[in-house]
Amino acid sequence: DAGVIQSPRHEVTEMGQEVTLRCKPISGHNSLFWYRQTMMRGLELLIYFNNNVPIDDSGMPEDRFSAKMPNASFSTLKIQPSEPRDSAVYFCASSSDSGTGELFFGEGSRLTVL
Amino acid sequence: KQEVTQIPAALSVPEGENLVLNCSFTDSAIYNLQWFRQDPGKGLTSLLLIQSSQREQTSGRLNASLDKSSGRSTLYIAASQPGDSATYLCAATRSYNTDKLIFGTGTRLQVFP
């Protein structure tokens, strides 16, 4: 199994630009989570999907952030316009309803907004 | 609201020591508790998962216990090695398996030769 795949691994952009992060969950997993990690705040859940439907987006910081899951094998997290305070590592994770709930993480996308 | 706390925040020990990492949670209505390892610049790797009906799980030199009544979990690492150096995070779900994990802030472990 390839695991959870995220792209890009690193992104450097200028303030005001649009950023799109991508995630491919483990095949057969039907829950997908987007987390953000910073030194100050640790790991924060932004949004999670179950069977492609957003269940809880209360962690999305503001309207500049949006996430979609058009099908079971792909999700995007978009920031428009980006700001320097959005600089962080963004993780995608997936799990299966039929399992124990064990969560599997991708390697993360490190975002730097100048 | 579930809150997860980990103590200590950092730990430095000589190789060979047995050590215990602590995790506390405020809401005992959890579905499962997971322990993760994170190496610098990397993602999180799942180490052990304890379901609410279980009291402990073991994998090699690692043993994790769960006491829901006291709101505590511990991760025991036997015969620590320099390769164990990493940040260890615990996380709890609420009442069902696909619910969101609430993470602690982690314990940064350094094992020196």
PDB file of C-alpha atoms in Angstrom:
ATOM      1  CA  ASP A   1       0.000   0.000   0.000  1.00  0.00           C
ATOM      2  CA  ALA A   2       1.362   3.427  -0.938  1.00  0.00           C
ATOM      3  CA  GLY A   3       0.046   5.186   2.155  1.00  0.00           C
ATOM      4  CA  VAL A   4      -1.430   8.678   2.205  1.00  0.00           C
ATOM      5  CA  ILE A   5       0.131  10.785  -0.526  1.00  0.00           C
ATOM      6  CA  GLN A   6       0.393  14.550  -0.305  1.00  0.00           C
ATOM      7  CA  SER A   7       1.644  17.144  -2.758  1.00  0.00           C
ATOM      8  CA  PRO A   8       3.500  19.374  -2.932  1.00  0.00           C
ATOM      9  CA  ARG A   9       5.939  18.497  -0.159  1.00  0.00           C
ATOM     10  CA  HIS A  10       7.188  22.068  -0.033  1.00  0.00           C
ATOM     11  CA  GLU A  11       5.616  25.297  -1.257  1.00  0.00           C
ATOM     12  CA  VAL A  12       6.978  28.811  -1.014  1.00  0.00           C
ATOM     13  CA  THR A  13       4.684  31.566  -2.187  1.00  0.00           C
ATOM     14  CA  GLU A  14       4.092  35.260  -1.760  1.00  0.00           C
ATOM     15  CA  MET A  15       1.353  36.811   0.289  1.00  0.00           C
ATOM     16  CA  GLY A  16      -1.875  37.104  -1.655  1.00  0.00           C
ATOM     17  CA  GLN A  17      -1.259  34.111  -3.894  1.00  0.00           C
ATOM     18  CA  GLU A  18      -3.557  31.109  -4.059  1.00  0.00           C
ATOM     19  CA  VAL A  19      -2.254  27.856  -2.618  1.00  0.00           C
ATOM     20  CA  THR A  20      -3.683  24.414  -3.335  1.00  0.00           C
ATOM     21  CA  LEU A  21      -2.602  21.361  -1.368  1.00  0.00           C
ATOM     22  CA  ARG A  22      -3.526  17.886  -2.528  1.00  0.00           C
ATOM     23  CA  CYS A  23      -4.113  14.568  -0.841  1.00  0.00           C
ATOM     24  CA  LYS A  24      -4.733  11.003  -1.945  1.00  0.00           C
ATOM     25  CA  PRO A  25      -5.964   8.832   0.948  1.00  0.00           C
ATOM     26  CA  ILE A  26      -5.259   5.151   1.379  1.00  0.00           C
ATOM     27  CA  SER A  27      -7.442   3.122  -0.963  1.00  0.00           C
ATOM     28  CA  GLY A  28     -10.564   1.873   0.829  1.00  0.00           C
ATOM     29  CA  HIS A  29     -10.405   4.478   3.586  1.00  0.00           C
ATOM     30  CA  ASN A  30     -13.559   6.565   3.790  1.00  0.00           C
ATOM     31  CA  SER A  31     -12.581   9.209   6.341  1.00  0.00           C
ATOM     32  CA  LEU A  32     -10.137  11.975   5.469  1.00  0.00           C
ATOM     33  CA  PHE A  33      -8.726  14.631   7.761  1.00  0.00           C
ATOM     34  CA  TRP A  34      -6.761  17.843   7.178  1.00  0.00           C
ATOM     35  CA  TYR A  35      -4.518  18.984  10.053  1.00  0.00           C
ATOM     36  CA  ARG A  36      -2.230  21.983  10.422  1.00  0.00           C
ATOM     37  CA  GLN A  37       0.884  21.897  12.612  1.00  0.00           C
ATOM     38  CA  THR A  38       2.772  24.904  13.950  1.00  0.00           C
ATOM     39  CA  MET A  39       5.252  25.314  16.775  1.00  0.00           C
ATOM     40  CA  MET A  40       2.888  27.631  18.627  1.00  0.00           C
ATOM     41  CA  ARG A  41      -0.381  25.706  18.325  1.00  0.00           C
ATOM     42  CA  GLY A  42       0.673  22.113  17.713  1.00  0.00           C
ATOM     43  CA  LEU A  43      -1.633  19.928  15.620  1.00  0.00           C
ATOM     44  CA  GLU A  44      -5.013  21.426  14.822  1.00  0.00           C
ATOM     45  CA  LEU A  45      -7.803  19.690  12.948  1.00  0.00           C
ATOM     46  CA  LEU A  46      -9.065  21.908  10.129  1.00  0.00           C
ATOM     47  CA  ILE A  47     -11.761  19.744   8.551  1.00  0.00           C
ATOM     48  CA  TYR A  48     -12.711  16.115   8.103  1.00  0.00           C
ATOM     49  CA  PHE A  49     -14.754  14.221   5.557  1.00  0.00           C
ATOM     50  CA  ASN A  50     -16.614  10.944   5.806  1.00  0.00           C
ATOM     51  CA  ASN A  51     -17.659   9.269   2.554  1.00  0.00           C
ATOM     52  CA  ASN A  52     -16.654  12.472   0.722  1.00  0.00           C
ATOM     53  CA  VAL A  53     -19.006  14.634   2.810  1.00  0.00           C
ATOM     54  CA  PRO A  54     -17.599  17.349   5.088  1.00  0.00           C
ATOM     55  CA  ILE A  55     -18.586  16.431   8.649  1.00  0.00           C
ATOM     56  CA  ASP A  56     -16.879  19.058  10.755  1.00  0.00           C
ATOM     57  CA  ASP A  57     -15.208  22.182   9.405  1.00  0.00           C
ATOM     58  CA  SER A  58     -15.215  24.109  12.658  1.00  0.00           C
ATOM     59  CA  GLY A  59     -11.424  24.172  12.634  1.00  0.00           C
ATOM     60  CA  MET A  60     -11.131  26.024   9.354  1.00  0.00           C
ATOM     61  CA  PRO A  61      -9.656  29.345  10.445  1.00  0.00           C
ATOM     62  CA  GLU A  62     -11.544  31.676   8.103  1.00  0.00           C
ATOM     63  CA  ASP A  63     -13.191  32.015   4.734  1.00  0.00           C
ATOM     64  CA  ARG A  64      -9.845  32.124   2.990  1.00  0.00           C
ATOM     65  CA  PHE A  65      -9.617  28.365   3.604  1.00  0.00           C
ATOM     66  CA  SER A  66     -11.705  25.864   1.674  1.00  0.00           C
ATOM     67  CA  ALA A  67     -11.545  22.098   1.222  1.00  0.00           C
ATOM     68  CA  LYS A  68     -13.127  19.721  -1.225  1.00  0.00           C
ATOM     69  CA  MET A  69     -13.336  15.996  -1.702  1.00  0.00           C
ATOM     70  CA  PRO A  70     -14.780  15.358  -5.157  1.00  0.00           C
ATOM     71  CA  ASN A  71     -14.266  11.601  -4.923  1.00  0.00           C
ATOM     72  CA  ALA A  72     -13.008   8.922  -2.568  1.00  0.00           C
ATOM     73  CA  SER A  73      -9.424   9.140  -3.789  1.00  0.00           C
ATOM     74  CA  PHE A  74      -8.717  12.870  -3.840  1.00  0.00           C
ATOM     75  CA  SER A  75      -9.025  15.949  -1.672  1.00  0.00           C
ATOM     76  CA  THR A  76      -7.769  19.515  -1.881  1.00  0.00           C
ATOM     77  CA  LEU A  77      -7.192  22.243   0.668  1.00  0.00           C
ATOM     78  CA  LYS A  78      -7.122  25.722  -0.820  1.00  0.00           C
ATOM     79  CA  ILE A  79      -6.001  29.002   0.710  1.00  0.00           C
ATOM     80  CA  GLN A  80      -6.944  32.159  -1.159  1.00  0.00           C
ATOM     81  CA  PRO A  81      -5.473  34.679  -0.579  1.00  0.00           C
ATOM     82  CA  SER A  82      -2.576  33.322   1.443  1.00  0.00           C
ATOM     83  CA  GLU A  83      -1.028  35.244   4.337  1.00  0.00           C
ATOM     84  CA  PRO A  84       2.297  34.831   6.197  1.00  0.00           C
ATOM     85  CA  ARG A  85       0.451  33.493   9.273  1.00  0.00           C
ATOM     86  CA  ASP A  86      -0.707  30.538   7.173  1.00  0.00           C
ATOM     87  CA  SER A  87       2.873  29.245   7.112  1.00  0.00           C
ATOM     88  CA  ALA A  88       2.772  25.767   8.643  1.00  0.00           C
ATOM     89  CA  VAL A  89       2.947  22.095   7.824  1.00  0.00           C
ATOM     90  CA  TYR A  90      -0.369  20.774   6.550  1.00  0.00           C
ATOM     91  CA  PHE A  91      -1.058  17.087   7.056  1.00  0.00           C
ATOM     92  CA  CYS A  92      -3.644  14.874   5.473  1.00  0.00           C
ATOM     93  CA  ALA A  93      -4.701  11.641   7.186  1.00  0.00           C
ATOM     94  CA  SER A  94      -7.172   8.862   6.477  1.00  0.00           C
ATOM     95  CA  SER A  95      -8.909   6.043   8.302  1.00  0.00           C
ATOM     96  CA  SER A  96     -11.501   3.368   7.692  1.00  0.00           C
ATOM     97  CA  ASP A  97     -14.996   3.100   9.188  1.00  0.00           C
ATOM     98  CA  SER A  98     -14.729  -0.655   9.228  1.00  0.00           C
ATOM     99  CA  GLY A  99     -11.503  -0.694  11.195  1.00  0.00           C
ATOM    100  CA  THR A 100     -10.430   0.428  14.634  1.00  0.00           C
ATOM    101  CA  GLY A 101     -10.234   4.077  13.651  1.00  0.00           C
ATOM    102  CA  GLU A 102      -6.459   4.001  13.376  1.00  0.00           C
ATOM    103  CA  LEU A 103      -5.304   7.124  11.607  1.00  0.00           C
ATOM    104  CA  PHE A 104      -2.620   7.113   8.925  1.00  0.00           C
ATOM    105  CA  PHE A 105      -0.823  10.330   8.068  1.00  0.00           C
ATOM    106  CA  GLY A 106       0.869  11.613   4.948  1.00  0.00           C
ATOM    107  CA  GLU A 107       4.312  13.191   5.010  1.00  0.00           C
ATOM    108  CA  GLY A 108       2.852  16.692   5.038  1.00  0.00           C
ATOM    109  CA  SER A 109       3.082  19.808   2.894  1.00  0.00           C
ATOM    110  CA  ARG A 110       5.346  22.519   4.290  1.00  0.00           C
ATOM    111  CA  LEU A 111       3.939  25.920   3.308  1.00  0.00           C
ATOM    112  CA  THR A 112       5.897  29.157   3.584  1.00  0.00           C
ATOM    113  CA  VAL A 113       4.120  32.390   2.744  1.00  0.00           C
ATOM    114  CA  LEU A 114       6.473  35.352   2.362  1.00  0.00           C
TER     115      LEU A 114
ATOM    116  CA  LYS B   1     -14.689  19.680  25.234  1.00  0.00           C
ATOM    117  CA  GLN B   2     -11.918  17.097  25.154  1.00  0.00           C
ATOM    118  CA  GLU B   3      -8.474  18.343  26.144  1.00  0.00           C
ATOM    119  CA  VAL B   4      -5.359  16.208  25.953  1.00  0.00           C
ATOM    120  CA  THR B   5      -2.215  17.012  27.936  1.00  0.00           C
ATOM    121  CA  GLN B   6       1.200  15.384  27.807  1.00  0.00           C
ATOM    122  CA  ILE B   7       3.844  15.500  30.506  1.00  0.00           C
ATOM    123  CA  PRO B   8       6.758  15.996  30.359  1.00  0.00           C
ATOM    124  CA  ALA B   9       7.138  18.289  27.365  1.00  0.00           C
ATOM    125  CA  ALA B  10      10.722  17.139  26.902  1.00  0.00           C
ATOM    126  CA  LEU B  11      12.806  14.276  28.222  1.00  0.00           C
ATOM    127  CA  SER B  12      16.479  13.425  27.848  1.00  0.00           C
ATOM    128  CA  VAL B  13      17.722  10.024  29.020  1.00  0.00           C
ATOM    129  CA  PRO B  14      20.779   7.803  28.571  1.00  0.00           C
ATOM    130  CA  GLU B  15      20.534   4.772  26.359  1.00  0.00           C
ATOM    131  CA  GLY B  16      19.172   1.659  28.040  1.00  0.00           C
ATOM    132  CA  GLU B  17      16.770   3.349  30.434  1.00  0.00           C
ATOM    133  CA  ASN B  18      13.149   2.311  30.725  1.00  0.00           C
ATOM    134  CA  LEU B  19      10.893   5.323  30.507  1.00  0.00           C
ATOM    135  CA  VAL B  20       7.262   6.373  30.776  1.00  0.00           C
ATOM    136  CA  LEU B  21       5.475   9.074  28.838  1.00  0.00           C
ATOM    137  CA  ASN B  22       2.208  10.378  30.235  1.00  0.00           C
ATOM    138  CA  CYS B  23      -0.995  11.474  28.540  1.00  0.00           C
ATOM    139  CA  SER B  24      -4.074  12.880  30.297  1.00  0.00           C
ATOM    140  CA  PHE B  25      -7.507  13.543  28.824  1.00  0.00           C
ATOM    141  CA  THR B  26     -10.471  15.344  30.328  1.00  0.00           C
ATOM    142  CA  ASP B  27     -13.412  13.466  28.783  1.00  0.00           C
ATOM    143  CA  SER B  28     -13.503   9.742  29.551  1.00  0.00           C
ATOM    144  CA  ALA B  29     -16.053   9.101  26.767  1.00  0.00           C
ATOM    145  CA  ILE B  30     -13.378   8.157  24.264  1.00  0.00           C
ATOM    146  CA  TYR B  31     -13.582   5.596  21.469  1.00  0.00           C
ATOM    147  CA  ASN B  32      -9.880   4.982  21.227  1.00  0.00           C
ATOM    148  CA  LEU B  33      -6.532   6.470  22.121  1.00  0.00           C
ATOM    149  CA  GLN B  34      -3.579   6.436  19.784  1.00  0.00           C
ATOM    150  CA  TRP B  35       0.108   7.006  20.305  1.00  0.00           C
ATOM    151  CA  PHE B  36       2.137   8.441  17.426  1.00  0.00           C
ATOM    152  CA  ARG B  37       5.786   9.110  16.770  1.00  0.00           C
ATOM    153  CA  GLN B  38       6.988  12.087  14.758  1.00  0.00           C
ATOM    154  CA  ASP B  39      10.546  12.485  13.543  1.00  0.00           C
ATOM    155  CA  PRO B  40      11.772  16.007  12.647  1.00  0.00           C
ATOM    156  CA  GLY B  41      10.407  17.152   9.302  1.00  0.00           C
ATOM    157  CA  LYS B  42       8.303  14.022   8.921  1.00  0.00           C
ATOM    158  CA  GLY B  43       4.705  12.949   9.257  1.00  0.00           C
ATOM    159  CA  LEU B  44       3.187  11.036  12.148  1.00  0.00           C
ATOM    160  CA  THR B  45       3.594   7.293  12.430  1.00  0.00           C
ATOM    161  CA  SER B  46       1.004   5.338  14.386  1.00  0.00           C
ATOM    162  CA  LEU B  47       2.626   3.261  17.152  1.00  0.00           C
ATOM    163  CA  LEU B  48      -0.209   1.805  19.178  1.00  0.00           C
ATOM    164  CA  LEU B  49      -3.973   2.117  19.316  1.00  0.00           C
ATOM    165  CA  ILE B  50      -5.995   1.208  22.400  1.00  0.00           C
ATOM    166  CA  GLN B  51      -9.727   0.855  22.035  1.00  0.00           C
ATOM    167  CA  SER B  52     -11.919   1.988  24.922  1.00  0.00           C
ATOM    168  CA  SER B  53     -12.696  -1.619  25.873  1.00  0.00           C
ATOM    169  CA  GLN B  54      -9.005  -2.467  26.184  1.00  0.00           C
ATOM    170  CA  ARG B  55      -6.540  -1.681  28.931  1.00  0.00           C
ATOM    171  CA  GLU B  56      -3.246  -2.020  27.106  1.00  0.00           C
ATOM    172  CA  GLN B  57      -1.486  -2.786  23.846  1.00  0.00           C
ATOM    173  CA  THR B  58       2.054  -3.965  23.233  1.00  0.00           C
ATOM    174  CA  SER B  59       4.358  -3.774  20.246  1.00  0.00           C
ATOM    175  CA  GLY B  60       7.960  -4.834  20.695  1.00  0.00           C
ATOM    176  CA  ARG B  61       9.565  -2.618  23.336  1.00  0.00           C
ATOM    177  CA  LEU B  62       6.488  -0.396  23.531  1.00  0.00           C
ATOM    178  CA  ASN B  63       3.552  -0.852  25.861  1.00  0.00           C
ATOM    179  CA  ALA B  64       0.629   1.547  26.112  1.00  0.00           C
ATOM    180  CA  SER B  65      -1.980   1.447  28.843  1.00  0.00           C
ATOM    181  CA  LEU B  66      -5.345   3.128  29.174  1.00  0.00           C
ATOM    182  CA  ASP B  67      -7.247   4.007  32.347  1.00  0.00           C
ATOM    183  CA  LYS B  68     -10.446   5.742  31.344  1.00  0.00           C
ATOM    184  CA  SER B  69     -11.648   6.295  34.894  1.00  0.00           C
ATOM    185  CA  SER B  70      -8.621   8.399  35.744  1.00  0.00           C
ATOM    186  CA  GLY B  71      -8.330   9.927  32.267  1.00  0.00           C
ATOM    187  CA  ARG B  72      -4.799   8.668  31.711  1.00  0.00           C
ATOM    188  CA  SER B  73      -2.706   6.758  29.247  1.00  0.00           C
ATOM    189  CA  THR B  74       0.958   5.898  29.528  1.00  0.00           C
ATOM    190  CA  LEU B  75       3.484   4.837  26.917  1.00  0.00           C
ATOM    191  CA  TYR B  76       6.240   2.648  28.326  1.00  0.00           C
ATOM    192  CA  ILE B  77       9.454   2.300  26.332  1.00  0.00           C
ATOM    193  CA  ALA B  78      11.757  -0.481  27.490  1.00  0.00           C
ATOM    194  CA  ALA B  79      15.519  -0.393  27.033  1.00  0.00           C
ATOM    195  CA  SER B  80      15.536   2.917  25.190  1.00  0.00           C
ATOM    196  CA  GLN B  81      17.826   3.404  22.183  1.00  0.00           C
ATOM    197  CA  PRO B  82      19.112   6.528  20.382  1.00  0.00           C
ATOM    198  CA  GLY B  83      16.809   5.613  17.491  1.00  0.00           C
ATOM    199  CA  ASP B  84      13.844   6.177  19.794  1.00  0.00           C
ATOM    200  CA  SER B  85      14.613   9.913  19.797  1.00  0.00           C
ATOM    201  CA  ALA B  86      11.544  11.670  18.399  1.00  0.00           C
ATOM    202  CA  THR B  87       8.412  13.498  19.496  1.00  0.00           C
ATOM    203  CA  TYR B  88       5.673  11.256  20.852  1.00  0.00           C
ATOM    204  CA  LEU B  89       2.052  12.383  20.638  1.00  0.00           C
ATOM    205  CA  CYS B  90      -1.077  10.887  22.065  1.00  0.00           C
ATOM    206  CA  ALA B  91      -4.525  11.538  20.640  1.00  0.00           C
ATOM    207  CA  ALA B  92      -8.071  10.595  21.640  1.00  0.00           C
ATOM    208  CA  THR B  93     -11.222  10.238  19.597  1.00  0.00           C
ATOM    209  CA  ARG B  94     -14.616  10.938  21.023  1.00  0.00           C
ATOM    210  CA  SER B  95     -17.439   8.454  20.814  1.00  0.00           C
ATOM    211  CA  TYR B  96     -17.059   6.792  17.438  1.00  0.00           C
ATOM    212  CA  ASN B  97     -14.225   5.587  15.322  1.00  0.00           C
ATOM    213  CA  THR B  98     -14.359   8.084  12.504  1.00  0.00           C
ATOM    214  CA  ASP B  99     -14.551  11.090  14.751  1.00  0.00           C
ATOM    215  CA  LYS B 100     -11.736  13.549  14.966  1.00  0.00           C
ATOM    216  CA  LEU B 101      -8.630  12.930  17.014  1.00  0.00           C
ATOM    217  CA  ILE B 102      -7.733  15.494  19.647  1.00  0.00           C
ATOM    218  CA  PHE B 103      -3.969  15.685  19.995  1.00  0.00           C
ATOM    219  CA  GLY B 104      -1.761  16.415  22.937  1.00  0.00           C
ATOM    220  CA  THR B 105       1.196  18.761  22.501  1.00  0.00           C
ATOM    221  CA  GLY B 106       3.710  15.929  22.558  1.00  0.00           C
ATOM    222  CA  THR B 107       6.770  14.835  24.499  1.00  0.00           C
ATOM    223  CA  ARG B 108      10.105  15.441  22.794  1.00  0.00           C
ATOM    224  CA  LEU B 109      12.375  12.525  23.687  1.00  0.00           C
ATOM    225  CA  GLN B 110      16.128  12.433  23.285  1.00  0.00           C
ATOM    226  CA  VAL B 111      18.023   9.227  24.041  1.00  0.00           C
ATOM    227  CA  PHE B 112      21.785   9.761  24.124  1.00  0.00           C
ATOM    228  CA  PRO B 113      24.439   7.059  23.774  1.00  0.00           C
TER     229      PRO B 113
END
